[in-house]
Amino acid sequence: MIGVSRLLCGGNQPGDALRYGREGASGDLSDRRPVVVWNSTRRCNLKCVHCYIDAEAGLQTGELTTGEAKEMIADLARFKAPVLLFSGGEPLLREDLFELGACAAGQGIRAVISSNGVLIHPDTAEQIKKAGFSYVGISIDGIADNNDRFRGRRGAFQEALQGIRNCRAVGVRVGLRFTMNRHNLSDLPAIFDLLEEEQIPRACFYHLVYAGRGSRMKEEDLSLEESRQAVDLIFQKAMEFHARGLGIEILTVDNHSDGVYLLQQARESAPDRGDEILALLRKNGGNQSGVAIASVDPQGKVHADQFWQHYSFGNIRERPFSEIWMDISDPLMAGLKNRKPLLKGRCGACGYLDLCNGNLRLRAEAVYGDVWAPDPACYLTDEEIGL
């Protein structure tokens, strides 16, 4: 995750401690605890074309019970995991969501929700606040009908937008999430207008990951040049928002090429910020799958991140998450925690490897069948990365 506003414009943002480390932290592996994405259910009321977990409607069997989830949360608290992100499917379809959110918040874990937003009615927003959730990320992947086609439901855009409004009305911090692809790239300027019109304080722009139903969208992904153009606009709008004092935080997700590109752009346009940006990107460390980001699926299986649903390191029903996560007897876990010697091609030779950490290994596997191959979504030229 690249904090575009923080890097380009300075100032402090709520997630800085997660992205750049706590004061006094040593920065080594033993000191870093993962943000845990819990895909709490595969049930969903929508049918999004890019869903990485291939969620669907209807009853799902084998999902963690309330008691099992509470045991996991207690282990995460002892392990000092900083954040538990309740995702899905649609997490609001779990009847015990608010009970479990309160359980996590009560044990010092920051509890947040990733939702499609259409079920967040005024009373639901009140329950979210009462349970102690500190943030809700709501996905909107286009304007009006374009979003509805992407989400597989007519009216989803207006319902999600109302969910954002309902969160804001009760004082729950909320943000918009937008996954970029060729079907919605033309909506990107209008999304920035929407942020301003609705006074949405945060927006995360996701690069497409080839997982779940998203694996069928490789041909609809942005070209390398389109990615660069999209990121140019994102940088421009972040700086405009800052200059106008709007207080809207802008981030990009799932492509650490953005951080290197931002650094190179800043060295030309704002050279006084170059050293600080470089220092922050080094602290961030690039992609953290298997290190500072983790996933637990609905049945309790542990993954390197939420996109690695096809590979599990173990199940919390058999061993605690904390034990599974620190066990490097699995070759993939060991490799992700110390991947730089394993990376091949452009990634292995990149002059900015300490800032990017090889980007998304899953995308490399999806395209080349090799976890350690170059990430095909890196849009930087050989010259730009020092080859």
mmCIF file of C-alpha atoms in Angstrom:
data_model
loop_
_atom_site.group_PDB
_atom_site.id
_atom_site.type_symbol
_atom_site.label_atom_id
_atom_site.label_comp_id
_atom_site.label_asym_id
_atom_site.label_seq_id
_atom_site.Cartn_x
_atom_site.Cartn_y
_atom_site.Cartn_z
ATOM 1 C CA MET A 1 0.000 0.000 0.000
ATOM 2 C CA ILE A 2 1.461 3.330 -1.125
ATOM 3 C CA GLY A 3 0.377 6.373 0.880
ATOM 4 C CA VAL A 4 0.369 8.806 -2.034
ATOM 5 C CA SER A 5 -0.854 11.807 -0.029
ATOM 6 C CA ARG A 6 1.636 11.189 2.761
ATOM 7 C CA LEU A 7 4.572 10.749 0.419
ATOM 8 C CA LEU A 8 3.847 13.615 -1.951
ATOM 9 C CA CYS A 9 2.416 16.141 0.472
ATOM 10 C CA GLY A 10 3.753 15.299 3.930
ATOM 11 C CA GLY A 11 1.731 15.363 7.123
ATOM 12 C CA ASN A 12 0.558 12.433 9.204
ATOM 13 C CA GLN A 13 -2.064 9.849 8.303
ATOM 14 C CA PRO A 14 -3.853 7.272 10.508
ATOM 15 C CA GLY A 15 -2.097 4.268 8.933
ATOM 16 C CA ASP A 16 1.455 5.634 9.078
ATOM 17 C CA ALA A 17 2.524 3.388 11.955
ATOM 18 C CA LEU A 18 1.531 0.318 9.933
ATOM 19 C CA ARG A 19 3.190 1.432 6.711
ATOM 20 C CA TYR A 20 6.374 2.971 8.102
ATOM 21 C CA GLY A 21 6.814 1.267 11.476
ATOM 22 C CA ARG A 22 6.360 2.292 15.071
ATOM 23 C CA GLU A 23 8.759 4.602 16.794
ATOM 24 C CA GLY A 24 11.501 2.525 18.376
ATOM 25 C CA ALA A 25 10.731 -0.612 16.373
ATOM 26 C CA SER A 26 13.823 -2.467 15.218
ATOM 27 C CA GLY A 27 12.422 -3.279 11.768
ATOM 28 C CA ASP A 28 13.559 -6.910 11.784
ATOM 29 C CA LEU A 29 11.249 -9.859 11.138
ATOM 30 C CA SER A 30 10.639 -10.695 14.795
ATOM 31 C CA ASP A 31 9.418 -7.155 15.461
ATOM 32 C CA ARG A 32 6.880 -7.035 12.630
ATOM 33 C CA ARG A 33 3.384 -8.392 13.140
ATOM 34 C CA PRO A 34 0.924 -8.807 10.288
ATOM 35 C CA VAL A 35 -2.305 -7.061 9.503
ATOM 36 C CA VAL A 36 -4.670 -10.026 9.293
ATOM 37 C CA VAL A 37 -7.395 -10.104 6.649
ATOM 38 C CA TRP A 38 -10.065 -12.509 7.818
ATOM 39 C CA ASN A 39 -12.296 -13.596 4.963
ATOM 40 C CA SER A 40 -15.007 -14.348 7.462
ATOM 41 C CA THR A 41 -17.442 -15.805 4.921
ATOM 42 C CA ARG A 42 -17.706 -16.658 1.225
ATOM 43 C CA ARG A 43 -21.340 -15.618 1.239
ATOM 44 C CA CYS A 44 -22.095 -12.457 -0.689
ATOM 45 C CA ASN A 45 -25.133 -10.559 -1.885
ATOM 46 C CA LEU A 46 -23.339 -9.400 -5.066
ATOM 47 C CA LYS A 47 -21.480 -11.165 -7.892
ATOM 48 C CA CYS A 48 -18.450 -8.997 -8.650
ATOM 49 C CA VAL A 49 -16.535 -9.942 -11.783
ATOM 50 C CA HIS A 50 -13.118 -9.529 -10.120
ATOM 51 C CA CYS A 51 -13.820 -11.221 -6.760
ATOM 52 C CA TYR A 52 -10.575 -12.837 -5.623
ATOM 53 C CA ILE A 53 -12.318 -15.306 -3.303
ATOM 54 C CA ASP A 54 -15.022 -16.247 -5.835
ATOM 55 C CA ALA A 55 -17.775 -15.398 -3.347
ATOM 56 C CA GLU A 56 -21.363 -16.435 -3.983
ATOM 57 C CA ALA A 57 -24.825 -16.348 -2.486
ATOM 58 C CA GLY A 58 -26.174 -19.131 -0.316
ATOM 59 C CA LEU A 59 -25.177 -21.011 2.777
ATOM 60 C CA GLN A 60 -21.497 -21.958 3.039
ATOM 61 C CA THR A 61 -20.401 -24.933 5.119
ATOM 62 C CA GLY A 62 -17.420 -25.275 7.406
ATOM 63 C CA GLU A 63 -16.946 -21.613 8.248
ATOM 64 C CA LEU A 64 -15.414 -20.725 11.611
ATOM 65 C CA THR A 65 -17.927 -20.621 14.432
ATOM 66 C CA THR A 66 -18.248 -17.691 16.800
ATOM 67 C CA GLY A 67 -16.276 -19.591 19.420
ATOM 68 C CA GLU A 68 -13.498 -20.519 17.017
ATOM 69 C CA ALA A 69 -13.297 -16.928 15.793
ATOM 70 C CA LYS A 70 -12.963 -15.667 19.371
ATOM 71 C CA GLU A 71 -10.133 -18.124 20.002
ATOM 72 C CA MET A 72 -8.381 -16.806 16.886
ATOM 73 C CA ILE A 73 -8.866 -13.206 18.035
ATOM 74 C CA ALA A 74 -7.422 -13.987 21.464
ATOM 75 C CA ASP A 75 -4.364 -15.545 19.803
ATOM 76 C CA LEU A 76 -3.970 -12.523 17.507
ATOM 77 C CA ALA A 77 -4.132 -10.224 20.527
ATOM 78 C CA ARG A 78 -1.399 -12.167 22.320
ATOM 79 C CA PHE A 79 0.615 -12.134 19.091
ATOM 80 C CA LYS A 80 0.134 -8.353 18.947
ATOM 81 C CA ALA A 81 -1.378 -8.313 15.468
ATOM 82 C CA PRO A 82 -2.248 -4.626 15.002
ATOM 83 C CA VAL A 83 -5.312 -4.919 12.747
ATOM 84 C CA LEU A 84 -8.015 -7.470 12.012
ATOM 85 C CA LEU A 85 -9.793 -6.668 8.758
ATOM 86 C CA PHE A 86 -13.187 -8.372 8.544
ATOM 87 C CA SER A 87 -13.703 -9.160 4.857
ATOM 88 C CA GLY A 88 -15.636 -11.690 2.866
ATOM 89 C CA GLY A 89 -17.596 -12.320 0.717
ATOM 90 C CA GLU A 90 -19.688 -9.768 2.524
ATOM 91 C CA PRO A 91 -18.851 -9.754 6.261
ATOM 92 C CA LEU A 92 -22.159 -8.119 7.174
ATOM 93 C CA LEU A 93 -23.840 -11.432 6.319
ATOM 94 C CA ARG A 94 -22.269 -12.915 9.457
ATOM 95 C CA GLU A 95 -24.772 -12.508 12.276
ATOM 96 C CA ASP A 96 -21.951 -12.410 14.833
ATOM 97 C CA LEU A 97 -19.944 -9.670 13.073
ATOM 98 C CA PHE A 98 -20.604 -6.986 15.679
ATOM 99 C CA GLU A 99 -19.949 -9.375 18.563
ATOM 100 C CA LEU A 100 -16.619 -10.384 17.023
ATOM 101 C CA GLY A 101 -15.682 -6.790 16.185
ATOM 102 C CA ALA A 102 -16.267 -5.783 19.785
ATOM 103 C CA CYS A 103 -14.227 -8.798 20.901
ATOM 104 C CA ALA A 104 -11.255 -7.693 18.785
ATOM 105 C CA ALA A 105 -11.500 -4.023 19.755
ATOM 106 C CA GLY A 106 -11.790 -4.968 23.400
ATOM 107 C CA GLN A 107 -8.468 -6.822 23.207
ATOM 108 C CA GLY A 108 -6.592 -3.928 21.645
ATOM 109 C CA ILE A 109 -6.805 -4.974 18.002
ATOM 110 C CA ARG A 110 -7.921 -2.335 15.533
ATOM 111 C CA ALA A 111 -11.045 -3.799 13.922
ATOM 112 C CA VAL A 112 -11.981 -2.663 10.414
ATOM 113 C CA ILE A 113 -14.463 -3.807 7.763
ATOM 114 C CA SER A 114 -14.190 -4.304 4.005
ATOM 115 C CA SER A 115 -17.708 -4.236 2.552
ATOM 116 C CA ASN A 116 -19.655 -3.692 -0.640
ATOM 117 C CA GLY A 117 -21.676 -1.192 1.375
ATOM 118 C CA VAL A 118 -25.165 -2.054 0.173
ATOM 119 C CA LEU A 119 -26.218 -3.517 3.547
ATOM 120 C CA ILE A 120 -25.041 -0.543 5.612
ATOM 121 C CA HIS A 121 -28.365 1.005 6.529
ATOM 122 C CA PRO A 122 -28.551 3.735 9.222
ATOM 123 C CA ASP A 123 -29.110 1.228 12.037
ATOM 124 C CA THR A 124 -26.259 -0.946 10.709
ATOM 125 C CA ALA A 125 -23.911 2.035 10.764
ATOM 126 C CA GLU A 126 -24.859 2.630 14.392
ATOM 127 C CA GLN A 127 -24.064 -1.005 15.206
ATOM 128 C CA ILE A 128 -20.696 -0.700 13.445
ATOM 129 C CA LYS A 129 -19.847 2.291 15.592
ATOM 130 C CA LYS A 130 -21.102 0.700 18.819
ATOM 131 C CA ALA A 131 -19.046 -2.459 18.192
ATOM 132 C CA GLY A 132 -15.865 -0.393 18.012
ATOM 133 C CA PHE A 133 -14.936 -0.743 14.336
ATOM 134 C CA SER A 134 -12.588 2.122 13.506
ATOM 135 C CA TYR A 135 -12.889 2.103 9.723
ATOM 136 C CA VAL A 136 -15.054 0.780 6.892
ATOM 137 C CA GLY A 137 -13.724 0.446 3.330
ATOM 138 C CA ILE A 138 -16.546 0.371 0.758
ATOM 139 C CA SER A 139 -15.955 -0.812 -2.798
ATOM 140 C CA ILE A 140 -17.193 1.268 -5.730
ATOM 141 C CA ASP A 141 -15.775 0.247 -9.101
ATOM 142 C CA GLY A 142 -17.308 2.782 -11.444
ATOM 143 C CA ILE A 143 -19.969 5.425 -11.703
ATOM 144 C CA ALA A 144 -23.665 4.444 -11.735
ATOM 145 C CA ASP A 145 -24.443 1.700 -14.286
ATOM 146 C CA ASN A 146 -20.781 0.900 -14.862
ATOM 147 C CA ASN A 147 -20.368 -0.011 -11.188
ATOM 148 C CA ASP A 148 -23.603 -2.000 -11.255
ATOM 149 C CA ARG A 149 -22.401 -4.088 -14.217
ATOM 150 C CA PHE A 150 -19.107 -4.709 -12.436
ATOM 151 C CA ARG A 151 -20.916 -5.665 -9.227
ATOM 152 C CA GLY A 152 -23.641 -7.754 -10.849
ATOM 153 C CA ARG A 153 -26.584 -5.881 -9.347
ATOM 154 C CA ARG A 154 -28.692 -2.976 -10.554
ATOM 155 C CA GLY A 155 -28.742 -0.163 -7.999
ATOM 156 C CA ALA A 156 -25.548 -1.269 -6.241
ATOM 157 C CA PHE A 157 -23.878 2.095 -6.874
ATOM 158 C CA GLN A 158 -26.539 4.137 -5.124
ATOM 159 C CA GLU A 159 -26.817 1.607 -2.289
ATOM 160 C CA ALA A 160 -23.048 1.630 -1.688
ATOM 161 C CA LEU A 161 -22.988 5.423 -1.824
ATOM 162 C CA GLN A 162 -25.765 5.541 0.757
ATOM 163 C CA GLY A 163 -23.762 3.132 2.908
ATOM 164 C CA ILE A 164 -20.865 5.607 2.838
ATOM 165 C CA ARG A 165 -23.224 8.426 3.807
ATOM 166 C CA ASN A 166 -24.690 6.380 6.646
ATOM 167 C CA CYS A 167 -21.225 5.704 8.078
ATOM 168 C CA ARG A 168 -20.284 9.360 7.888
ATOM 169 C CA ALA A 169 -23.559 10.382 9.539
ATOM 170 C CA VAL A 170 -22.719 8.446 12.723
ATOM 171 C CA GLY A 171 -19.020 9.361 12.776
ATOM 172 C CA VAL A 172 -17.539 6.096 11.492
ATOM 173 C CA ARG A 173 -14.431 6.739 9.393
ATOM 174 C CA VAL A 174 -15.066 5.450 5.903
ATOM 175 C CA GLY A 175 -13.209 5.208 2.598
ATOM 176 C CA LEU A 176 -13.804 4.273 -1.018
ATOM 177 C CA ARG A 177 -12.044 1.346 -2.728
ATOM 178 C CA PHE A 178 -11.702 1.261 -6.528
ATOM 179 C CA THR A 179 -10.125 -1.573 -8.536
ATOM 180 C CA MET A 180 -8.727 -0.262 -11.817
ATOM 181 C CA ASN A 181 -9.269 -2.099 -15.108
ATOM 182 C CA ARG A 182 -10.065 -1.264 -18.726
ATOM 183 C CA HIS A 183 -13.827 -1.239 -18.087
ATOM 184 C CA ASN A 184 -13.712 1.548 -15.510
ATOM 185 C CA LEU A 185 -10.551 3.517 -16.269
ATOM 186 C CA SER A 186 -12.582 6.242 -17.985
ATOM 187 C CA ASP A 187 -14.521 6.715 -14.711
ATOM 188 C CA LEU A 188 -11.391 7.583 -12.747
ATOM 189 C CA PRO A 189 -11.770 11.396 -13.031
ATOM 190 C CA ALA A 190 -15.416 11.141 -11.956
ATOM 191 C CA ILE A 191 -14.390 9.081 -8.913
ATOM 192 C CA PHE A 192 -12.260 12.010 -7.746
ATOM 193 C CA ASP A 193 -15.243 14.323 -8.276
ATOM 194 C CA LEU A 194 -17.317 11.920 -6.186
ATOM 195 C CA LEU A 195 -14.768 11.971 -3.358
ATOM 196 C CA GLU A 196 -15.020 15.742 -3.206
ATOM 197 C CA GLU A 197 -18.791 15.983 -3.622
ATOM 198 C CA GLU A 198 -19.495 13.384 -0.928
ATOM 199 C CA GLN A 199 -16.621 14.503 1.328
ATOM 200 C CA ILE A 200 -15.243 10.971 1.479
ATOM 201 C CA PRO A 201 -12.012 11.285 3.493
ATOM 202 C CA ARG A 202 -10.048 8.380 2.019
ATOM 203 C CA ALA A 203 -9.697 6.467 -1.251
ATOM 204 C CA CYS A 204 -7.639 3.398 -2.139
ATOM 205 C CA PHE A 205 -7.003 2.687 -5.824
ATOM 206 C CA TYR A 206 -6.261 -1.009 -6.377
ATOM 207 C CA HIS A 207 -4.328 -2.544 -9.225
ATOM 208 C CA LEU A 208 -5.962 -5.746 -10.459
ATOM 209 C CA VAL A 209 -4.751 -9.042 -8.963
ATOM 210 C CA TYR A 210 -5.210 -12.246 -10.947
ATOM 211 C CA ALA A 211 -6.933 -14.371 -8.314
ATOM 212 C CA GLY A 212 -10.361 -15.972 -8.074
ATOM 213 C CA ARG A 213 -12.679 -14.469 -10.677
ATOM 214 C CA GLY A 214 -10.028 -11.791 -11.152
ATOM 215 C CA SER A 215 -7.869 -14.440 -12.842
ATOM 216 C CA ARG A 216 -10.328 -14.357 -15.764
ATOM 217 C CA MET A 217 -9.732 -10.622 -16.215
ATOM 218 C CA LYS A 218 -6.084 -10.674 -17.280
ATOM 219 C CA GLU A 219 -7.022 -9.435 -20.738
ATOM 220 C CA GLU A 220 -9.075 -6.609 -19.193
ATOM 221 C CA ASP A 221 -6.229 -5.417 -16.992
ATOM 222 C CA LEU A 222 -4.633 -2.081 -17.768
ATOM 223 C CA SER A 223 -1.708 -2.079 -20.135
ATOM 224 C CA LEU A 224 1.578 -0.895 -18.671
ATOM 225 C CA GLU A 225 1.102 2.501 -20.322
ATOM 226 C CA GLU A 226 -2.491 2.759 -19.075
ATOM 227 C CA SER A 227 -1.293 1.944 -15.549
ATOM 228 C CA ARG A 228 1.249 4.727 -15.753
ATOM 229 C CA GLN A 229 -1.374 7.189 -17.018
ATOM 230 C CA ALA A 230 -3.788 6.206 -14.242
ATOM 231 C CA VAL A 231 -1.123 6.644 -11.585
ATOM 232 C CA ASP A 232 -0.161 10.025 -13.067
ATOM 233 C CA LEU A 233 -3.750 11.187 -12.587
ATOM 234 C CA ILE A 234 -3.876 9.782 -9.051
ATOM 235 C CA PHE A 235 -0.700 11.653 -8.101
ATOM 236 C CA GLN A 236 -1.993 14.859 -9.680
ATOM 237 C CA LYS A 237 -5.339 14.695 -7.887
ATOM 238 C CA ALA A 238 -3.723 13.904 -4.527
ATOM 239 C CA MET A 239 -1.607 17.036 -4.807
ATOM 240 C CA GLU A 240 -4.583 19.115 -5.933
ATOM 241 C CA PHE A 241 -6.681 17.936 -2.987
ATOM 242 C CA HIS A 242 -3.842 18.780 -0.612
ATOM 243 C CA ALA A 243 -3.280 22.225 -2.134
ATOM 244 C CA ARG A 244 -6.975 23.000 -1.691
ATOM 245 C CA GLY A 245 -7.007 21.781 1.915
ATOM 246 C CA LEU A 246 -9.628 19.075 1.321
ATOM 247 C CA GLY A 247 -8.030 16.526 3.666
ATOM 248 C CA ILE A 248 -8.744 13.523 1.404
ATOM 249 C CA GLU A 249 -6.149 10.773 1.795
ATOM 250 C CA ILE A 250 -5.203 8.977 -1.429
ATOM 251 C CA LEU A 251 -3.462 5.580 -1.583
ATOM 252 C CA THR A 252 -2.649 2.968 -4.221
ATOM 253 C CA VAL A 253 -2.602 -0.754 -3.512
ATOM 254 C CA ASP A 254 -1.115 -3.955 -4.973
ATOM 255 C CA ASN A 255 1.618 -2.466 -7.153
ATOM 256 C CA HIS A 256 4.755 -1.180 -5.438
ATOM 257 C CA SER A 257 6.028 0.143 -8.753
ATOM 258 C CA ASP A 258 3.877 3.129 -7.763
ATOM 259 C CA GLY A 259 6.258 3.970 -4.924
ATOM 260 C CA VAL A 260 9.347 3.935 -7.131
ATOM 261 C CA TYR A 261 7.553 5.936 -9.829
ATOM 262 C CA LEU A 262 6.368 8.463 -7.223
ATOM 263 C CA LEU A 263 9.925 8.851 -5.928
ATOM 264 C CA GLN A 264 11.272 9.476 -9.416
ATOM 265 C CA GLN A 265 8.529 11.980 -10.197
ATOM 266 C CA ALA A 266 9.071 13.817 -6.896
ATOM 267 C CA ARG A 267 12.826 14.097 -7.458
ATOM 268 C CA GLU A 268 12.021 16.122 -10.579
ATOM 269 C CA SER A 269 9.025 18.169 -9.395
ATOM 270 C CA ALA A 270 9.689 18.486 -5.647
ATOM 271 C CA PRO A 271 13.363 17.640 -4.989
ATOM 272 C CA ASP A 272 13.119 18.907 -1.401
ATOM 273 C CA ARG A 273 10.865 15.904 -0.597
ATOM 274 C CA GLY A 274 13.005 13.261 -2.276
ATOM 275 C CA ASP A 275 15.036 12.213 0.769
ATOM 276 C CA GLU A 276 11.977 11.903 3.018
ATOM 277 C CA ILE A 277 10.068 9.895 0.418
ATOM 278 C CA LEU A 278 13.018 7.535 -0.032
ATOM 279 C CA ALA A 279 13.321 7.028 3.723
ATOM 280 C CA LEU A 280 9.594 6.298 4.092
ATOM 281 C CA LEU A 281 9.558 3.833 1.199
ATOM 282 C CA ARG A 282 12.515 1.994 2.725
ATOM 283 C CA LYS A 283 10.670 1.762 6.040
ATOM 284 C CA ASN A 284 7.600 0.505 4.204
ATOM 285 C CA GLY A 285 9.691 -2.281 2.678
ATOM 286 C CA GLY A 286 7.534 -2.954 -0.394
ATOM 287 C CA ASN A 287 5.241 -5.935 -0.724
ATOM 288 C CA GLN A 288 4.723 -7.692 2.613
ATOM 289 C CA SER A 289 2.788 -10.847 1.738
ATOM 290 C CA GLY A 290 3.900 -13.487 4.210
ATOM 291 C CA VAL A 291 5.481 -10.860 6.463
ATOM 292 C CA ALA A 292 3.253 -7.950 7.480
ATOM 293 C CA ILE A 293 0.056 -8.985 5.708
ATOM 294 C CA ALA A 294 -1.740 -12.287 6.272
ATOM 295 C CA SER A 295 -5.055 -13.908 5.547
ATOM 296 C CA VAL A 296 -7.300 -16.417 7.258
ATOM 297 C CA ASP A 297 -10.051 -17.881 5.077
ATOM 298 C CA PRO A 298 -13.609 -18.798 6.143
ATOM 299 C CA GLN A 299 -12.558 -22.354 7.095
ATOM 300 C CA GLY A 300 -9.571 -21.204 9.151
ATOM 301 C CA LYS A 301 -6.776 -21.834 6.642
ATOM 302 C CA VAL A 302 -3.851 -19.368 6.783
ATOM 303 C CA HIS A 303 -2.555 -17.736 3.595
ATOM 304 C CA ALA A 304 0.256 -15.328 2.685
ATOM 305 C CA ASP A 305 -2.354 -12.683 1.884
ATOM 306 C CA GLN A 306 -6.010 -12.617 0.868
ATOM 307 C CA PHE A 307 -5.208 -13.453 -2.765
ATOM 308 C CA TRP A 308 -3.269 -16.684 -2.037
ATOM 309 C CA GLN A 309 -6.407 -18.778 -1.485
ATOM 310 C CA HIS A 310 -4.905 -21.707 -3.410
ATOM 311 C CA TYR A 311 -1.999 -22.201 -0.962
ATOM 312 C CA SER A 312 -2.303 -22.675 2.784
ATOM 313 C CA PHE A 313 0.341 -22.859 5.538
ATOM 314 C CA GLY A 314 -1.985 -24.568 8.011
ATOM 315 C CA ASN A 315 -5.314 -24.243 9.756
ATOM 316 C CA ILE A 316 -6.035 -22.391 12.994
ATOM 317 C CA ARG A 317 -8.323 -25.246 13.992
ATOM 318 C CA GLU A 318 -5.179 -27.351 14.328
ATOM 319 C CA ARG A 319 -2.525 -24.801 15.357
ATOM 320 C CA PRO A 320 -2.724 -21.174 16.510
ATOM 321 C CA PHE A 321 -2.220 -18.533 13.839
ATOM 322 C CA SER A 322 0.791 -17.164 15.707
ATOM 323 C CA GLU A 323 2.535 -20.540 15.527
ATOM 324 C CA ILE A 324 1.711 -21.092 11.855
ATOM 325 C CA TRP A 325 2.877 -17.606 10.888
ATOM 326 C CA MET A 326 6.321 -17.876 12.446
ATOM 327 C CA ASP A 327 6.992 -21.405 11.161
ATOM 328 C CA ILE A 328 9.372 -21.131 8.209
ATOM 329 C CA SER A 329 9.604 -24.872 7.565
ATOM 330 C CA ASP A 330 7.251 -24.288 4.630
ATOM 331 C CA PRO A 331 9.409 -23.293 1.603
ATOM 332 C CA LEU A 332 6.973 -20.630 0.395
ATOM 333 C CA MET A 333 6.693 -19.013 3.826
ATOM 334 C CA ALA A 334 10.470 -19.028 4.178
ATOM 335 C CA GLY A 335 10.858 -17.628 0.675
ATOM 336 C CA LEU A 336 8.363 -14.808 1.149
ATOM 337 C CA LYS A 337 10.038 -13.765 4.374
ATOM 338 C CA ASN A 338 13.426 -13.615 2.626
ATOM 339 C CA ARG A 339 12.593 -13.367 -1.051
ATOM 340 C CA LYS A 340 15.235 -11.081 -2.504
ATOM 341 C CA PRO A 341 17.806 -13.845 -3.238
ATOM 342 C CA LEU A 342 15.088 -15.864 -5.006
ATOM 343 C CA LEU A 343 13.740 -13.220 -7.371
ATOM 344 C CA LYS A 344 14.498 -13.646 -11.064
ATOM 345 C CA GLY A 345 14.834 -11.432 -14.118
ATOM 346 C CA ARG A 346 14.015 -7.733 -13.855
ATOM 347 C CA CYS A 347 12.796 -8.033 -10.267
ATOM 348 C CA GLY A 348 15.966 -9.698 -9.040
ATOM 349 C CA ALA A 349 18.201 -7.136 -10.756
ATOM 350 C CA CYS A 350 16.099 -4.048 -9.993
ATOM 351 C CA GLY A 351 17.939 -1.130 -8.433
ATOM 352 C CA TYR A 352 14.889 -0.384 -6.274
ATOM 353 C CA LEU A 353 14.391 -3.857 -4.846
ATOM 354 C CA ASP A 354 14.641 -2.573 -1.270
ATOM 355 C CA LEU A 355 11.640 -0.288 -1.957
ATOM 356 C CA CYS A 356 9.449 -2.769 -3.847
ATOM 357 C CA ASN A 357 10.484 -6.194 -2.478
ATOM 358 C CA GLY A 358 9.578 -7.889 -5.735
ATOM 359 C CA ASN A 359 5.986 -6.623 -5.908
ATOM 360 C CA LEU A 360 3.183 -9.225 -6.112
ATOM 361 C CA ARG A 361 4.513 -12.757 -6.334
ATOM 362 C CA LEU A 362 1.048 -14.120 -7.011
ATOM 363 C CA ARG A 363 0.770 -12.112 -10.246
ATOM 364 C CA ALA A 364 4.102 -13.555 -11.379
ATOM 365 C CA GLU A 365 2.860 -17.063 -10.622
ATOM 366 C CA ALA A 366 -0.439 -16.446 -12.433
ATOM 367 C CA VAL A 367 1.286 -15.303 -15.639
ATOM 368 C CA TYR A 368 4.550 -17.269 -15.683
ATOM 369 C CA GLY A 369 3.822 -20.234 -13.394
ATOM 370 C CA ASP A 370 6.807 -19.216 -11.260
ATOM 371 C CA VAL A 371 6.415 -17.486 -7.894
ATOM 372 C CA TRP A 372 9.839 -15.840 -8.231
ATOM 373 C CA ALA A 373 9.490 -14.573 -11.815
ATOM 374 C CA PRO A 374 9.171 -10.818 -12.503
ATOM 375 C CA ASP A 375 5.832 -9.171 -11.719
ATOM 376 C CA PRO A 376 4.257 -8.532 -15.151
ATOM 377 C CA ALA A 377 2.441 -5.433 -13.842
ATOM 378 C CA CYS A 378 5.632 -3.429 -13.275
ATOM 379 C CA TYR A 379 5.292 -0.545 -15.731
ATOM 380 C CA LEU A 380 8.749 0.935 -15.122
ATOM 381 C CA THR A 381 11.261 0.683 -17.972
ATOM 382 C CA ASP A 382 14.600 -1.109 -17.677
ATOM 383 C CA GLU A 383 16.299 2.295 -17.661
ATOM 384 C CA GLU A 384 14.071 3.551 -14.847
ATOM 385 C CA ILE A 385 14.927 0.602 -12.611
ATOM 386 C CA GLY A 386 18.649 0.838 -13.291
ATOM 387 C CA LEU A 387 19.166 -2.034 -15.739
#
